[in-house]
Short mmCIF file of C-alpha atoms and ligand atoms in Angstrom, two decimals:
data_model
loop_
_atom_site.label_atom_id
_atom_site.label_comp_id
_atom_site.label_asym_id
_atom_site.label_seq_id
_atom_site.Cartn_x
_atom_site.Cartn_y
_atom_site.Cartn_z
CA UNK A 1307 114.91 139.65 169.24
CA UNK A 1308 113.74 140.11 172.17
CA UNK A 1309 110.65 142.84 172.78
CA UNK A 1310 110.10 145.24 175.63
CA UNK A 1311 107.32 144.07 178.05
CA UNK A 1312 105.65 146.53 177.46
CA UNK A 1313 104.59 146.21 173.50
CA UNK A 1314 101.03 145.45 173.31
CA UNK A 1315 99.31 143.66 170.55
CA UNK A 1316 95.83 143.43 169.71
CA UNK A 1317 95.08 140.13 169.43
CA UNK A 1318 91.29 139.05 170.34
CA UNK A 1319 88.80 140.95 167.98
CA UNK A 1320 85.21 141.84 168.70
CA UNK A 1321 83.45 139.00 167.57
CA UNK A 1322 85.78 136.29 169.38
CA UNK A 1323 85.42 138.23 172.47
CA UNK A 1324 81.55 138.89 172.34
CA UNK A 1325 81.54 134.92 171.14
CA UNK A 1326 83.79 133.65 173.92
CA UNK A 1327 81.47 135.85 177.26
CA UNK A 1328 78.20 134.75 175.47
CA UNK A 1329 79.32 131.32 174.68
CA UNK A 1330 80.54 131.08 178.69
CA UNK A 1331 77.18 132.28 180.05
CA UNK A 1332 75.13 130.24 177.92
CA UNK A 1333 76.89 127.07 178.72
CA UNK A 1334 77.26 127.87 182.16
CA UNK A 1335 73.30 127.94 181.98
CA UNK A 1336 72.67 125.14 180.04
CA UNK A 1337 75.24 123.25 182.23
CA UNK A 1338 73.10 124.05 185.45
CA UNK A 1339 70.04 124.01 183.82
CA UNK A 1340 70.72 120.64 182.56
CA UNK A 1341 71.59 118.92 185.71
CA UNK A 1342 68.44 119.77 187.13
CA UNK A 1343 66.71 118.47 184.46
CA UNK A 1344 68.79 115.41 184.69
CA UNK A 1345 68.04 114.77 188.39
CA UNK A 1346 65.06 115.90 188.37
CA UNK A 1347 63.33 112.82 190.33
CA UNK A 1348 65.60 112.23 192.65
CA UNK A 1349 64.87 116.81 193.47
CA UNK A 1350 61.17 116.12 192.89
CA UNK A 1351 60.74 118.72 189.18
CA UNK A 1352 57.16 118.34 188.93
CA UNK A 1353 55.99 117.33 185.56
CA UNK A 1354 54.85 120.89 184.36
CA UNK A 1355 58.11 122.04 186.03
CA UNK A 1356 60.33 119.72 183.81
CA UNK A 1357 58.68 121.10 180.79
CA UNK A 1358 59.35 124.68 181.48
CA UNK A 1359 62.72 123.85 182.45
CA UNK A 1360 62.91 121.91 178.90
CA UNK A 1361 61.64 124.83 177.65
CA UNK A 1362 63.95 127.32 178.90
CA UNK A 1363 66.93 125.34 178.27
CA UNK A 1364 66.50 124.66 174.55
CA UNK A 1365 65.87 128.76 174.39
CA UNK A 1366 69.25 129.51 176.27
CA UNK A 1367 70.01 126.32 173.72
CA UNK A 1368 69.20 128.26 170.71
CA UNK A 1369 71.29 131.25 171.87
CA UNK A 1370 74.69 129.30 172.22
CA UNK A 1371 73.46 127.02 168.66
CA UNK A 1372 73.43 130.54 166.86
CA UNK A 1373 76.28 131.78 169.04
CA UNK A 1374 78.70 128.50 167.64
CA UNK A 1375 77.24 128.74 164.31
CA UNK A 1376 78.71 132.72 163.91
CA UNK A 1377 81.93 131.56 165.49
CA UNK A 1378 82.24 128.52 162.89
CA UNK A 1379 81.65 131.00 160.12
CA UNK A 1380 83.88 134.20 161.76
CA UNK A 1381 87.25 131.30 161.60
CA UNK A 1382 86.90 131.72 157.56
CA UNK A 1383 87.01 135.66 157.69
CA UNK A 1384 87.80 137.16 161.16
CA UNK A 1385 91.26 138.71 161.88
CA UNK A 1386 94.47 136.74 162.36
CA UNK A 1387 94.09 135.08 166.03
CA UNK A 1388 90.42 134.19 165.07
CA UNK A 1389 90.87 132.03 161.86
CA UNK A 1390 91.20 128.97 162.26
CA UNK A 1391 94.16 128.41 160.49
CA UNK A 1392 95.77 130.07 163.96
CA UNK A 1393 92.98 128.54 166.23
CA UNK A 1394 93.27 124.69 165.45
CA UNK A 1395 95.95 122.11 166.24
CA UNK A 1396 96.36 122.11 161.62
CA UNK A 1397 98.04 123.74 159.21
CA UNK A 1398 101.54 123.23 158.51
CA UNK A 1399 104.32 123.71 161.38
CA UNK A 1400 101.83 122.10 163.80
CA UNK A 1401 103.45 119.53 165.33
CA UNK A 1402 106.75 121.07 165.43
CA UNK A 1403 105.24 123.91 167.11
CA UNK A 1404 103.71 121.70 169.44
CA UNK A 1405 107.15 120.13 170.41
CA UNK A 1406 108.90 123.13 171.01
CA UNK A 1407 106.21 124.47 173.20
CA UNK A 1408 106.35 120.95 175.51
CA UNK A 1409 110.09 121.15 175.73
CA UNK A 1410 110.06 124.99 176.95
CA UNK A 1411 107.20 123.96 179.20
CA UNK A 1412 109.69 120.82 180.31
CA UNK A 1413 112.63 123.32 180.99
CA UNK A 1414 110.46 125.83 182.97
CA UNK A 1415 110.24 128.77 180.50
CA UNK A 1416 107.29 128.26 178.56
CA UNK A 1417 106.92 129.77 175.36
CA UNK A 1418 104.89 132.74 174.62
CA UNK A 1419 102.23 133.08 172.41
CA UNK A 1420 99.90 135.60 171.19
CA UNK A 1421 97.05 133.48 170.24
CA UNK A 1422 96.24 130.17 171.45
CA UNK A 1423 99.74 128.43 172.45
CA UNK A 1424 99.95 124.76 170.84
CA UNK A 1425 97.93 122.87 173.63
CA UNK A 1426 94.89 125.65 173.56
CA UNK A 1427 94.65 125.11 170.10
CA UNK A 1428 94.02 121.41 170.87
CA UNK A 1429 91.82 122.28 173.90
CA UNK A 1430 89.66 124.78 171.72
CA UNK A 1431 89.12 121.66 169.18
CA UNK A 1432 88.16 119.76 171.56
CA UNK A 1433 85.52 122.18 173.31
CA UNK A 1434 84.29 123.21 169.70
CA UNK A 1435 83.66 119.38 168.97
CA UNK A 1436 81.89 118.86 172.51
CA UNK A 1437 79.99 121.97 171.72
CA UNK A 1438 78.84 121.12 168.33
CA UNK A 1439 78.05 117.63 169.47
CA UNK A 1440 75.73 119.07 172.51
CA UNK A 1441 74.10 122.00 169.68
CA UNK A 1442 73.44 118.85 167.52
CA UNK A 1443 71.53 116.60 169.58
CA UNK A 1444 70.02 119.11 171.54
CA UNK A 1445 68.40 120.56 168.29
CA UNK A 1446 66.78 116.62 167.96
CA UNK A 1447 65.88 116.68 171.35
CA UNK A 1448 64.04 120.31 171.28
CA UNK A 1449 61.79 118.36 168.41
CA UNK A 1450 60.87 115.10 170.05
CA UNK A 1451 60.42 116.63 174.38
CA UNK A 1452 59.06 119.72 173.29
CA UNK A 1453 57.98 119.67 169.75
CA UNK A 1454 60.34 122.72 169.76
CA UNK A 1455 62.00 123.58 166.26
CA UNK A 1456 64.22 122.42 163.55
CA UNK A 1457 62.47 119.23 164.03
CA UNK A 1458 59.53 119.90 166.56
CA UNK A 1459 56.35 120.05 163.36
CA UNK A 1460 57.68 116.98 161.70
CA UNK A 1461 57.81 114.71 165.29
CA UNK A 1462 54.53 116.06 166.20
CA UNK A 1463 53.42 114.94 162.75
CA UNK A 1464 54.94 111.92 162.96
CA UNK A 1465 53.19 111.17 166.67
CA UNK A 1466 50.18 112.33 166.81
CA UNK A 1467 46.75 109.84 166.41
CA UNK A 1468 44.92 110.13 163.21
CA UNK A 1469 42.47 112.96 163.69
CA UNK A 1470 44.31 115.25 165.90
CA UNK A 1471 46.09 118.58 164.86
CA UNK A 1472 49.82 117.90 166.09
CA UNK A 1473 49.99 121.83 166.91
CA UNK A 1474 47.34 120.90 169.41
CA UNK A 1475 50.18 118.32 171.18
CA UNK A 1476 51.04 119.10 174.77
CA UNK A 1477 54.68 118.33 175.58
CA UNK A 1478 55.39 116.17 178.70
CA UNK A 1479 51.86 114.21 177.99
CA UNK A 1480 50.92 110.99 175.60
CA UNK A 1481 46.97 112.27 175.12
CA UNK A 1482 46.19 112.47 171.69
CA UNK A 1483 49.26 110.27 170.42
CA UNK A 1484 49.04 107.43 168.48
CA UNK A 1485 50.94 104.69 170.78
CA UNK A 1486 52.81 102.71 168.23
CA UNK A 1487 54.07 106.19 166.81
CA UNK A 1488 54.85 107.52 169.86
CA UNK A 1489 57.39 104.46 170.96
CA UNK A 1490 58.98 104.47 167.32
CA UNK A 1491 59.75 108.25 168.50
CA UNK A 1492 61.14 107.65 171.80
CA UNK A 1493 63.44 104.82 169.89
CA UNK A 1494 64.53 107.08 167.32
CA UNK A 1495 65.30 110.06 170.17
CA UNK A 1496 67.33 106.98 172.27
CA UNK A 1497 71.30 107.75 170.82
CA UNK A 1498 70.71 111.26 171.04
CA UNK A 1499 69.49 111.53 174.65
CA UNK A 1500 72.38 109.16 175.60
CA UNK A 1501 74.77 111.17 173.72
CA UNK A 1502 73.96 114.39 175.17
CA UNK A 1503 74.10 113.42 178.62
CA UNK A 1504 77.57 111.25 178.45
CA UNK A 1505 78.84 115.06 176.61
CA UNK A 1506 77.38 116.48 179.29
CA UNK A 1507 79.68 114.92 181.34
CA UNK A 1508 82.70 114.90 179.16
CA UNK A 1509 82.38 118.63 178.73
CA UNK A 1510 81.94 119.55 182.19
CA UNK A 1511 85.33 118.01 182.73
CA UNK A 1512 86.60 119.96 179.89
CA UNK A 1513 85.66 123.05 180.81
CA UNK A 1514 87.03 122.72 184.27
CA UNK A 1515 90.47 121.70 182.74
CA UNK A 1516 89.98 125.01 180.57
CA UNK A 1517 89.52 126.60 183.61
CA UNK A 1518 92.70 125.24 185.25
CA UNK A 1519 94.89 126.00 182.16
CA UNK A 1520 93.99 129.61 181.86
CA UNK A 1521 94.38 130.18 185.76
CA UNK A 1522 98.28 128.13 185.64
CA UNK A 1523 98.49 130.45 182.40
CA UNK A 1524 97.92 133.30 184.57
CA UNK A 1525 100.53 132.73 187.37
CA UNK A 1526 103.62 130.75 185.66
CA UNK A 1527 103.32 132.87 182.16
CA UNK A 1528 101.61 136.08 183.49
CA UNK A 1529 99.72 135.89 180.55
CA UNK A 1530 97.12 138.10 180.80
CA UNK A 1531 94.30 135.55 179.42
CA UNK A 1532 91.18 136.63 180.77
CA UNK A 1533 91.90 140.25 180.61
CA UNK A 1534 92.68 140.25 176.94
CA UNK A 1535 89.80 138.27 176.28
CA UNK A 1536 87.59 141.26 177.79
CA UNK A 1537 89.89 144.51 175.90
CA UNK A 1538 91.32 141.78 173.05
CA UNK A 1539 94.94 143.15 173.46
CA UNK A 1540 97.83 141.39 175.45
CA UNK A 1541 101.12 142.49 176.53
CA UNK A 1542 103.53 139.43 176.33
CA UNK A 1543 106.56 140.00 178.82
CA UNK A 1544 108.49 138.00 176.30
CA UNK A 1545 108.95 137.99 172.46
CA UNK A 1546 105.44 135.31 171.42
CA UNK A 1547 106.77 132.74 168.74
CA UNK A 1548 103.43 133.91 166.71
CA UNK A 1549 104.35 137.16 166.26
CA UNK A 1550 103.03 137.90 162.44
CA UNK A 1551 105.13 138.30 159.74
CA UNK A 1552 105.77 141.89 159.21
CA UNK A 1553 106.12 142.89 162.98
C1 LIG B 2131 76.61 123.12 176.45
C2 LIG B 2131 75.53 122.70 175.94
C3 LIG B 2131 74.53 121.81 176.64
C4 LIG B 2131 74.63 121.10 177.79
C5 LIG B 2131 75.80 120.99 178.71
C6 LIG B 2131 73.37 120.41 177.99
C7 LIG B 2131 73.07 119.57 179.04
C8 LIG B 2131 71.89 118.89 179.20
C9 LIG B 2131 71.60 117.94 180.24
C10 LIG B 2131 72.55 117.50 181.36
C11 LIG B 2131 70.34 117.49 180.07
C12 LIG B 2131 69.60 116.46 180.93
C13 LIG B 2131 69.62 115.12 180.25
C14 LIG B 2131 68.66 114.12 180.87
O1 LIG B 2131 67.70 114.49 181.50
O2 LIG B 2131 68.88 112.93 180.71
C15 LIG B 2131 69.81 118.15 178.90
C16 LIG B 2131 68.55 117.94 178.40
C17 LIG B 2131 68.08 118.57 177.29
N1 LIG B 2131 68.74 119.42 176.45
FE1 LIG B 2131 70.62 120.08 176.70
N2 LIG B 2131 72.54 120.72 176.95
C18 LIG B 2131 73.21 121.58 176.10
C19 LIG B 2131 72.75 122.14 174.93
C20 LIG B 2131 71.48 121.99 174.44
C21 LIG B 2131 70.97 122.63 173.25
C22 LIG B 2131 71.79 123.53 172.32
C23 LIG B 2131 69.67 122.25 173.12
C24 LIG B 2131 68.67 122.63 172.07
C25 LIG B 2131 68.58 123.81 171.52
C26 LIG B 2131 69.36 121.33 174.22
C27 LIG B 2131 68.17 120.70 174.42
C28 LIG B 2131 67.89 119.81 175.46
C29 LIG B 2131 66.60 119.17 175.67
C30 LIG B 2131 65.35 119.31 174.81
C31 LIG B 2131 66.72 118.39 176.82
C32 LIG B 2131 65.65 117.52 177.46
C33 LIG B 2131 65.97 116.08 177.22
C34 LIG B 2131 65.35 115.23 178.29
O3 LIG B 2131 65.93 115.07 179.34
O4 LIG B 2131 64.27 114.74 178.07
N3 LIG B 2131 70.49 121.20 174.99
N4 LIG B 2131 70.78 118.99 178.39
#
């Protein structure tokens, strides 16, 4: 049956929409903070400059960890569009879902959704995935650049020569560590720096095609994306095929 454009749902709760603005800033940040880092020869980051900018990055870093950690945990309990149940490309009905949303796409009237429509669902895997992967090796990297936290005491432990206090480690410099440690470290830190600059990469080409969907979203479907994900409510201009059950 079709609904008058004008019924509005309230779809995007609180904690998806603080989640989704602080999640967006934070990897914004890390995204530019990051790229300095990573050229920082060829822009001349002095030394003591890289380290801050280590340092400030794995901060920002622990923000959008935490951040991803709440959101993980808010899927189990949050309200309908949240869970992931209604957020993932599972659950039964998937796939068919999925088809029926190409072939409306294919004959030019797209179908509506409340939530994520069949292809978000897939995107927001994907980004959670790239996400998770960055929080992840970040986290080892904090502990072996900066002797930063989860893992920062133990690698300073593990480095530093017999005699000297590993709190007493300055990041950036290889005074006071024993040298056959110290390689075994940078060995050990190897997948994960190589990891988290190829997602680097990967995700910054996600995030752009994010970026493209939600702006097509906005002129072929009118869908009112970024708006609802500031007030959480839409206002389909057609009847969404995930209306819940009792409406
Ligand atoms: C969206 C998330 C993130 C992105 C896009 C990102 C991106 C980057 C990039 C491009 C670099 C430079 C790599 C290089 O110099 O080879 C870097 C370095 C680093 N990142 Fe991240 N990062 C993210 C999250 C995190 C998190 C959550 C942490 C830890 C809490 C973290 C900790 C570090 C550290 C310690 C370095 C220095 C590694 C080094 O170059 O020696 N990152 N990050």
């Amino acid at each position: 049956m079709a609904q008058p454009a004008t019924t509005t749902y309230r779809v995007w709760d609180r904690s998806v929409r603080i989640f989704h603005w602080v999640n967006f800033t934070t990897v914004l940040l890390l995204l530019g903070i990051g790229l300095i880092i990573y050229n920082g020869k060829a822009l001349g980051v002095s030394a003591e400059a890289k380290v801050f900018l280590k340092t400030f990055h794995v901060w920002v870093g622990y923000v959008m960890a935490l951040n991803l950690i709440w959101r993980f945990l808010w899927g189990f309990v949050g309200s309908r569009y949240a869970r992931w149940g209604a957020a993932l490309p599972f659950g039964p009905g998937y796939f068919g879902e999925l088809g029926a949303y190409l072939r409306s796409l294919g004959g030019g009237e797209p179908r509506r959704y409340l939530g994520h429509n069949p292809l978000g669902r897939l995107m927001v895997l994907v980004l959670l995935v790239l996400l998770a992967t960055q929080a992840v090796t970040g986290l080892v990297l904090a502990g072996t650049d900066i002797y930063y936290p989860p893992l920062g005491g133990w690698i300073a432990g593990w480095v530093a020569a017999p005699g000297v206090d590993p709190a007493t480690l300055i990041p950036g410099s290889k005074d006071m560590v024993d040298p056959a440690a110290w390689e075994a470290m940078r060995a050990f830190r190897k997948p994960y720096i190589e990891i988290h600059e190829i997602v680097f990469f990967v995700l910054s080409g996600a995030a752009v095609l994010h970026i493209l969907a939600v702006v097509v979203g906005e002129i072929k479907e009118r869908a009112g994306l970024v708006s609802a994900m500031i007030h959480g409510y839409k206002t389909p201009d057609r009847t969404p095929a995930d209306l819940p059950e009792q409406e």
